[in-house]
mmCIF file of C-alpha atoms and ligand atoms in Angstrom:
data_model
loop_
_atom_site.group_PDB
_atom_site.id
_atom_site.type_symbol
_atom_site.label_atom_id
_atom_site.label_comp_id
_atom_site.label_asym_id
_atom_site.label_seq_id
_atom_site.Cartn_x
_atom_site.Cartn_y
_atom_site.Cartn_z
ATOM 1 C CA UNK D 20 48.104 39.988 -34.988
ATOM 2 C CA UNK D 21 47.068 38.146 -31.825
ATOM 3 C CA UNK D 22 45.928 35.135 -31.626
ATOM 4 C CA UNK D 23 42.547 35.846 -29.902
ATOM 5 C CA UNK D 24 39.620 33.292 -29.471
ATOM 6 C CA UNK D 25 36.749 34.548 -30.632
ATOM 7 C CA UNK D 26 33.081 33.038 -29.620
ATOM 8 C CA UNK D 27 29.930 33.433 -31.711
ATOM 9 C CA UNK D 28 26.520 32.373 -29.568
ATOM 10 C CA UNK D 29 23.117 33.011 -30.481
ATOM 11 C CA UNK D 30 19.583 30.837 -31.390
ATOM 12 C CA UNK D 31 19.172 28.944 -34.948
ATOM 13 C CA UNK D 32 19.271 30.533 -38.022
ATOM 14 C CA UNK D 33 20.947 33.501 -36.866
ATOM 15 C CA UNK D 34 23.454 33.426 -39.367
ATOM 16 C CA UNK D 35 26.519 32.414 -36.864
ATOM 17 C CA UNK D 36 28.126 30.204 -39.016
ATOM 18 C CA UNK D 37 28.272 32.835 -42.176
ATOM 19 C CA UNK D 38 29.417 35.462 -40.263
ATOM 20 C CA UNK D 39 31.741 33.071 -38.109
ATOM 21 C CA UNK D 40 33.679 31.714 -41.687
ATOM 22 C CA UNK D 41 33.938 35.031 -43.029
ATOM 23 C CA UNK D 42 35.521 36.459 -39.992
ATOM 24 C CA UNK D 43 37.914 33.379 -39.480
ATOM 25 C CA UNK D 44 39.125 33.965 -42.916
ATOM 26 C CA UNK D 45 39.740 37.567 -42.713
ATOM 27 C CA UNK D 46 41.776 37.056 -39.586
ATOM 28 C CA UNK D 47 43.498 34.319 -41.041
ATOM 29 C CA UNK D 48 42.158 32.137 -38.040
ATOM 30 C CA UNK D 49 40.162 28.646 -37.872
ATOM 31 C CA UNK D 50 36.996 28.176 -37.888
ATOM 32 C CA UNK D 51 35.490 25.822 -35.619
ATOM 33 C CA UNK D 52 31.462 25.441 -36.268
ATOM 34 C CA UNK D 53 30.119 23.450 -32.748
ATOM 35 C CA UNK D 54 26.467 23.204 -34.004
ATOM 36 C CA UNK D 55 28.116 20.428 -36.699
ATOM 37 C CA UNK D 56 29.173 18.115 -34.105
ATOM 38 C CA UNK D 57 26.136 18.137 -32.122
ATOM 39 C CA UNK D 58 24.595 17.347 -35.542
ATOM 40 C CA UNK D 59 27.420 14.687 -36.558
ATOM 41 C CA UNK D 60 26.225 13.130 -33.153
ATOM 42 C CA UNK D 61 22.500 12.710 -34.001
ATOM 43 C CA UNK D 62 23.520 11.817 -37.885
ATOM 44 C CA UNK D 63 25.133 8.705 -36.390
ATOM 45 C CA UNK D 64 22.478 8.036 -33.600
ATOM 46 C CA UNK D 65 19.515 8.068 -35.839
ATOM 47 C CA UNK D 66 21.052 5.809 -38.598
ATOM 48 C CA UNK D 67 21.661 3.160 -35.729
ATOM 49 C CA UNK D 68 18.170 3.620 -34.749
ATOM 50 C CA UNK D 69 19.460 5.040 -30.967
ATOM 51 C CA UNK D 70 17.170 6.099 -28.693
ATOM 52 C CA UNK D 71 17.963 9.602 -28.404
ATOM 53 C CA UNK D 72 16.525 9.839 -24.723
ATOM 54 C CA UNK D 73 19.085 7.126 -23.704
ATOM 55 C CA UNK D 74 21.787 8.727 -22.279
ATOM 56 C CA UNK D 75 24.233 5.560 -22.157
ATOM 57 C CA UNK D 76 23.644 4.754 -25.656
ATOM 58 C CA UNK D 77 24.802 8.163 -27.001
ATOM 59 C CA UNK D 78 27.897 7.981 -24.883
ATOM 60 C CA UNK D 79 28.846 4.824 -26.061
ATOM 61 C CA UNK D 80 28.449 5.896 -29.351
ATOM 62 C CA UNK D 81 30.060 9.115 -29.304
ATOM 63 C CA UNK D 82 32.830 7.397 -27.390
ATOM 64 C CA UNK D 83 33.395 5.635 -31.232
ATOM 65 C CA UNK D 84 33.800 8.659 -33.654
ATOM 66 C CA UNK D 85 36.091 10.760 -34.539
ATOM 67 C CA UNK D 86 34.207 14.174 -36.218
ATOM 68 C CA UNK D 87 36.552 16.139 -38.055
ATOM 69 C CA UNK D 88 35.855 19.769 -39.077
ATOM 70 C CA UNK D 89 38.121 20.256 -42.572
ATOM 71 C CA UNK D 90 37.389 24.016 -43.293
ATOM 72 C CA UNK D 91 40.195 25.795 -45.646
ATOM 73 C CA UNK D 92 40.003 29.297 -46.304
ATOM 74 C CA UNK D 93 37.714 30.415 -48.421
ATOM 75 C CA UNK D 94 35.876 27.182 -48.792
ATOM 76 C CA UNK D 95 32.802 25.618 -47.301
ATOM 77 C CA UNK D 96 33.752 23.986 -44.063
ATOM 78 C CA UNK D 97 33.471 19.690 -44.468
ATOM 79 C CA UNK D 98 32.422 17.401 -42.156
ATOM 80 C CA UNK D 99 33.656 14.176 -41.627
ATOM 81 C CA UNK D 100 32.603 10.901 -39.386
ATOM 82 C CA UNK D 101 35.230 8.686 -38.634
ATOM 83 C CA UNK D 102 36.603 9.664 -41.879
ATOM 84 C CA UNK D 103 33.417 9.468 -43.723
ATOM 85 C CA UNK D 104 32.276 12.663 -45.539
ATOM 86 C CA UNK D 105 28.869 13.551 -43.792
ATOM 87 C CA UNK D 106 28.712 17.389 -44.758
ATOM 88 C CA UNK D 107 25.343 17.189 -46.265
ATOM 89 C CA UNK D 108 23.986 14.359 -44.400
ATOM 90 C CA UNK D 109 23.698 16.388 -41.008
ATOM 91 C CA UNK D 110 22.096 19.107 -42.467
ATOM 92 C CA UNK D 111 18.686 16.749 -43.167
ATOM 93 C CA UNK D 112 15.412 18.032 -41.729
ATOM 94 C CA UNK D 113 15.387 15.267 -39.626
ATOM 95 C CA UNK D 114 18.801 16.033 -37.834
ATOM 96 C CA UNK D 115 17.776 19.572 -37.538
ATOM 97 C CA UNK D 116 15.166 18.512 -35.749
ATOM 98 C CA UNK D 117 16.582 15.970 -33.135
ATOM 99 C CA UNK D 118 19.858 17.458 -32.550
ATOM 100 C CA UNK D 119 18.477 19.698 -29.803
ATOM 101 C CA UNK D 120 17.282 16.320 -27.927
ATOM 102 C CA UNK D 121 21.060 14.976 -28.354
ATOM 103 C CA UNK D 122 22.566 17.707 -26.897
ATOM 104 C CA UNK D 123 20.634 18.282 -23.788
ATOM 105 C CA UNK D 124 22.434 15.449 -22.653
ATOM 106 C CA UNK D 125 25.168 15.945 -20.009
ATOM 107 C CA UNK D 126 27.981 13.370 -21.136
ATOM 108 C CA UNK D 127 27.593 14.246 -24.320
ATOM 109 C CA UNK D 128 27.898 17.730 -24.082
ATOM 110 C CA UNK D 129 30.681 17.409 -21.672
ATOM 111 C CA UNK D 130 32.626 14.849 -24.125
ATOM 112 C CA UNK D 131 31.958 17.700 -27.133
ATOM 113 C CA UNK D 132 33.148 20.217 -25.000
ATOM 114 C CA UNK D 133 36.805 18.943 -23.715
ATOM 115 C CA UNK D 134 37.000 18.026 -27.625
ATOM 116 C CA UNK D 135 36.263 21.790 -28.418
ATOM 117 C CA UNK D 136 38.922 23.109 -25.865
ATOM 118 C CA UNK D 137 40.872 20.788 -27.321
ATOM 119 C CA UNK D 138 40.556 22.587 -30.686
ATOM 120 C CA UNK D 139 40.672 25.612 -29.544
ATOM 121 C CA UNK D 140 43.584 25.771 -27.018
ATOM 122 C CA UNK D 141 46.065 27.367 -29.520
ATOM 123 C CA UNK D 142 44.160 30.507 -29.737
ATOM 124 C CA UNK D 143 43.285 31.716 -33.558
ATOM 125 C CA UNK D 144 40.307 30.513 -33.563
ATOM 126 C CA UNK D 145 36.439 31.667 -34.580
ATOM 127 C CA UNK D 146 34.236 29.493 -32.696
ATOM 128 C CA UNK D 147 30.236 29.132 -32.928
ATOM 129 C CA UNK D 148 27.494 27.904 -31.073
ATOM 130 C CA UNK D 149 25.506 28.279 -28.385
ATOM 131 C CA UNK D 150 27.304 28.154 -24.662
ATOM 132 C CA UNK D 151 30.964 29.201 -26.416
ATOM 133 C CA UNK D 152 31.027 32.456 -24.005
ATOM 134 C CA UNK D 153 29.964 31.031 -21.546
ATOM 135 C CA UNK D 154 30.712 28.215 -20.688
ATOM 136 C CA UNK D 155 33.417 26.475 -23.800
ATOM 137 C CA UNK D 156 35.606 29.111 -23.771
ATOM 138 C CA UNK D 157 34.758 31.479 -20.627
ATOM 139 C CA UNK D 158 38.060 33.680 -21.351
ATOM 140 C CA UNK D 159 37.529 34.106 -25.358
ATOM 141 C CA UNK D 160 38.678 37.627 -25.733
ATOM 142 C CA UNK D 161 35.912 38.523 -28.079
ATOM 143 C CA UNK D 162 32.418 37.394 -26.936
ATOM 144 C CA UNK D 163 29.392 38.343 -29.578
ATOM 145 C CA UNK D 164 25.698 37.071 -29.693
ATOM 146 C CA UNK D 165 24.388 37.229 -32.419
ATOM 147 C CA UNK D 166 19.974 38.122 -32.559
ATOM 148 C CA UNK D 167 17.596 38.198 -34.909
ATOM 149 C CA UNK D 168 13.294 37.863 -34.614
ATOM 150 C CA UNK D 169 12.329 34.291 -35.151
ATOM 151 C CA UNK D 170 9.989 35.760 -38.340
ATOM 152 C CA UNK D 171 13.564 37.233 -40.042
ATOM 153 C CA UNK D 172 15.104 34.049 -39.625
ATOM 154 C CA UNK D 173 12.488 31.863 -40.961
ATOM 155 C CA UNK D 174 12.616 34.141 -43.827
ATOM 156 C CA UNK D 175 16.371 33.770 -44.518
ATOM 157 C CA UNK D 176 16.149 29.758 -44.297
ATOM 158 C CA UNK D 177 13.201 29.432 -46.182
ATOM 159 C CA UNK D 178 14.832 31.553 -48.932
ATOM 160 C CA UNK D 179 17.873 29.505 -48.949
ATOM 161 C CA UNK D 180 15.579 26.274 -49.179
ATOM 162 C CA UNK D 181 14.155 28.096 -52.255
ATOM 163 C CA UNK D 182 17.193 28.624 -53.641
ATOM 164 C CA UNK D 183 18.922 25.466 -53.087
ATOM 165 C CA UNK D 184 15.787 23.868 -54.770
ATOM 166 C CA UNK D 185 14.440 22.516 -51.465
ATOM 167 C CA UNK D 186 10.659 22.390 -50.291
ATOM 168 C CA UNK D 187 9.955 24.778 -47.516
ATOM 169 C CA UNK D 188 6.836 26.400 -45.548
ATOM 170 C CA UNK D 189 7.521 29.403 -44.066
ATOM 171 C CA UNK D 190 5.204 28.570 -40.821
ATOM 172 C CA UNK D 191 6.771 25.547 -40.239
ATOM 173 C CA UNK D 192 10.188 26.713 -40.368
ATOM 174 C CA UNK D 193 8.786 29.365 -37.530
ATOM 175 C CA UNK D 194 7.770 26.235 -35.199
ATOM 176 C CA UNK D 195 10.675 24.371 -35.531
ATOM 177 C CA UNK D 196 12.982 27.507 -35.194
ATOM 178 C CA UNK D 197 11.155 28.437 -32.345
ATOM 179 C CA UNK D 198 10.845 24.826 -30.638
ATOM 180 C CA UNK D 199 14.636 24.289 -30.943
ATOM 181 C CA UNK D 200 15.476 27.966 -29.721
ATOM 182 C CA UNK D 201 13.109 26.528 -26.819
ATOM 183 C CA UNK D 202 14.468 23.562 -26.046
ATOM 184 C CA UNK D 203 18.260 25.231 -26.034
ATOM 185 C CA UNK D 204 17.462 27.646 -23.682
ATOM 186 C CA UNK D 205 15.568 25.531 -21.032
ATOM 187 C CA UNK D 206 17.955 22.587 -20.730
ATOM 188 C CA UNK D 207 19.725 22.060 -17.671
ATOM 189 C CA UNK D 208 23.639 21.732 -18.524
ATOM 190 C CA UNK D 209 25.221 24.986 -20.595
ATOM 191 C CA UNK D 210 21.497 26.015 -22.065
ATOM 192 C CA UNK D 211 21.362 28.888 -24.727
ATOM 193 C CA UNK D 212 22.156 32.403 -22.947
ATOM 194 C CA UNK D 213 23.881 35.600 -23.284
ATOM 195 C CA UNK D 214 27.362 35.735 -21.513
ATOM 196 C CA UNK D 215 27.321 38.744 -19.227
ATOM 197 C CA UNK D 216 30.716 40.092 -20.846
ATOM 198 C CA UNK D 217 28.937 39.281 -24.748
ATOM 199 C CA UNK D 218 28.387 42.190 -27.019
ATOM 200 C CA UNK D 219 24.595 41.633 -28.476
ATOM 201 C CA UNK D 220 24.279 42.611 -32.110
ATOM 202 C CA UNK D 221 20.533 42.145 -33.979
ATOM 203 C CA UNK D 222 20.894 40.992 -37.111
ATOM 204 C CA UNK D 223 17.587 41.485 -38.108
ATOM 205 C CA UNK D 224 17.761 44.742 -40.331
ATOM 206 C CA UNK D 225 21.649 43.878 -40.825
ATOM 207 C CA UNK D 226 23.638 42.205 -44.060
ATOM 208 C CA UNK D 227 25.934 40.026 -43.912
ATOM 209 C CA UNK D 228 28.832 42.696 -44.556
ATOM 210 C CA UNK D 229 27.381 44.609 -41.825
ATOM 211 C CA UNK D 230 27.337 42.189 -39.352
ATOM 212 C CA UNK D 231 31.359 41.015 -40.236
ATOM 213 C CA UNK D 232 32.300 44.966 -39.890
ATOM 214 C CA UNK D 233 31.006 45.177 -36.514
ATOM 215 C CA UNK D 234 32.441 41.699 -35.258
ATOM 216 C CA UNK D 235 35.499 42.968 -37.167
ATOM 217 C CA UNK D 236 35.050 46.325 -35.232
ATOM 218 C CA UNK D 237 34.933 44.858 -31.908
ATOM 219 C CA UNK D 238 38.130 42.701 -32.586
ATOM 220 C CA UNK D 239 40.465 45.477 -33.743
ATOM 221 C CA UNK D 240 39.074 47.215 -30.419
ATOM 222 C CA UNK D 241 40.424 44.097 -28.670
ATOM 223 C CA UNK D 242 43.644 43.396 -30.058
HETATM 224 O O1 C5P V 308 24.419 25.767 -34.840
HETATM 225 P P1 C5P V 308 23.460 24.683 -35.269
HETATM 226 O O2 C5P V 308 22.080 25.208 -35.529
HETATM 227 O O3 C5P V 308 23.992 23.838 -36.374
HETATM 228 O O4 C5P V 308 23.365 23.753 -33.986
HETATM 229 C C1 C5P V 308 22.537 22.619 -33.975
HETATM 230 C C2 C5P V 308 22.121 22.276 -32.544
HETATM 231 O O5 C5P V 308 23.242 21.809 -31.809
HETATM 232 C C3 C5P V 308 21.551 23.409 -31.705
HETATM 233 O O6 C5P V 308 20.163 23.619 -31.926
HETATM 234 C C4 C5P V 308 21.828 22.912 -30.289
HETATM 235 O O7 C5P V 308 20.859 21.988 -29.867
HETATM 236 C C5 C5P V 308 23.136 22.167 -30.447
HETATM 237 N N1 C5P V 308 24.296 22.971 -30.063
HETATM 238 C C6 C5P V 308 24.595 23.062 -28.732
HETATM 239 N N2 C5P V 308 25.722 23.700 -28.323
HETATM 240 C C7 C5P V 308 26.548 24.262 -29.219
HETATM 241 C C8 C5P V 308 26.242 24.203 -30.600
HETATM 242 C C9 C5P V 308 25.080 23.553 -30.983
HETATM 243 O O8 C5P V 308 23.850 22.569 -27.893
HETATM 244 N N3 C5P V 308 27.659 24.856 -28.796
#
């Protein structure tokens, strides 16, 4: 088995990180979800009442935590904040809907990224986000972007809301989808976008299993 890097891109709520976990565990490889540090970011800026347009600030910060990614096999992946177990915390409704303003931000990104490489540069890894292919790991081996229609994904989150117990309007969770997909894609530095060499699967009619056969498909092509 090689150790191939494998990079997962695509817009919010496209079921990445599922698919990502699963597929890191059947290769035996880490997992490495980017999305949660962007989110560990704005956790930290928001509880000391940052101003998430100051660009400074946010270095400063990010310049003081460590975010650890704990993810055994099998199990959900944690994440911690200079040791401090944040997992659920950066998952909030009001996270989800500032980390796209955090990470527009070029020294952030940039400080994220070299931290990312860092994780990375032993090759076994599944990586997700949203400018892996591109621009984290330009040479990953496997390159997949993942799709699905803004309605299907609204759908799947505001089922999982259901089922976790959760409030949830189906119309709303179209906005914000929608706005954040937006505001990825238009930013200046690494926006949201299809690396040329990146196989495109929709997910939109697809399960789960059928998504991790044909990222499983493509790797055994690879290796
Ligand atoms: O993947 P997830 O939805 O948790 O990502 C949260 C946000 O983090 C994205 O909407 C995006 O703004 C940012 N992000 C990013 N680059 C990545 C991963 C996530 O800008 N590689």
């Amino acid at each position: 088995n090689h150790h191939l890097s494998v990079a997962i891109d695509g817009p919010a709520a496209a079921g990445k990180s599922t698919v990502a976990k699963i597929v890191a565990d059947k290769l035996g490889y880490i997992y490495i979800d980017t999305g949660a540090m962007y989110r560990a970011v704005t956790f930290e800026a928001l509880r000391h009442d940052i101003d998430l347009e100051d660009e400074d600030a946010l270095q400063r910060l990010v310049g003081k935590m460590d975010i650890d990614l704990r993810a055994a096999a099998g199990k959900q992946q944690h994440v911690f904040i200079n040791d401090e177990n944040v997992t659920e915390e950066i998952r909030t409704h009001n996270v989800t809907n500032s980390v796209s303003i955090v990470a527009k931000h070029k020294s952030v990104r940039e400080e994220m990224v070299e931290r990312q490489r860092i994780l990375a540069q032993r090759g076994g890894v599944v990586m997700d986000g949203r400018d892996i292919g591109t621009h984290v790991l330009p040479h990953a081996e496997v390159k997949v972007f993942l799709l699905a229609s803004v309605d299907e994904r609204a759908k799947r989150r505001h089922a999982e809301n259901l089922a976790k117990g959760f409030d949830s309007d189906l119309d709303k969770l179209k906005e914000e989808i929608a706005r954040r997909d937006k505001l990825d894609s238009e930013r200046e530095f690494a926006p949201l976008v299809k690396a040329d060499d990146a196989k495109e699967i929709d997910t939109t009619s697809l399960s789960i299993v059928q998504v991790v056969d044909k990222i499983m498909e493509i790797v055994k092509e690879t290796e």
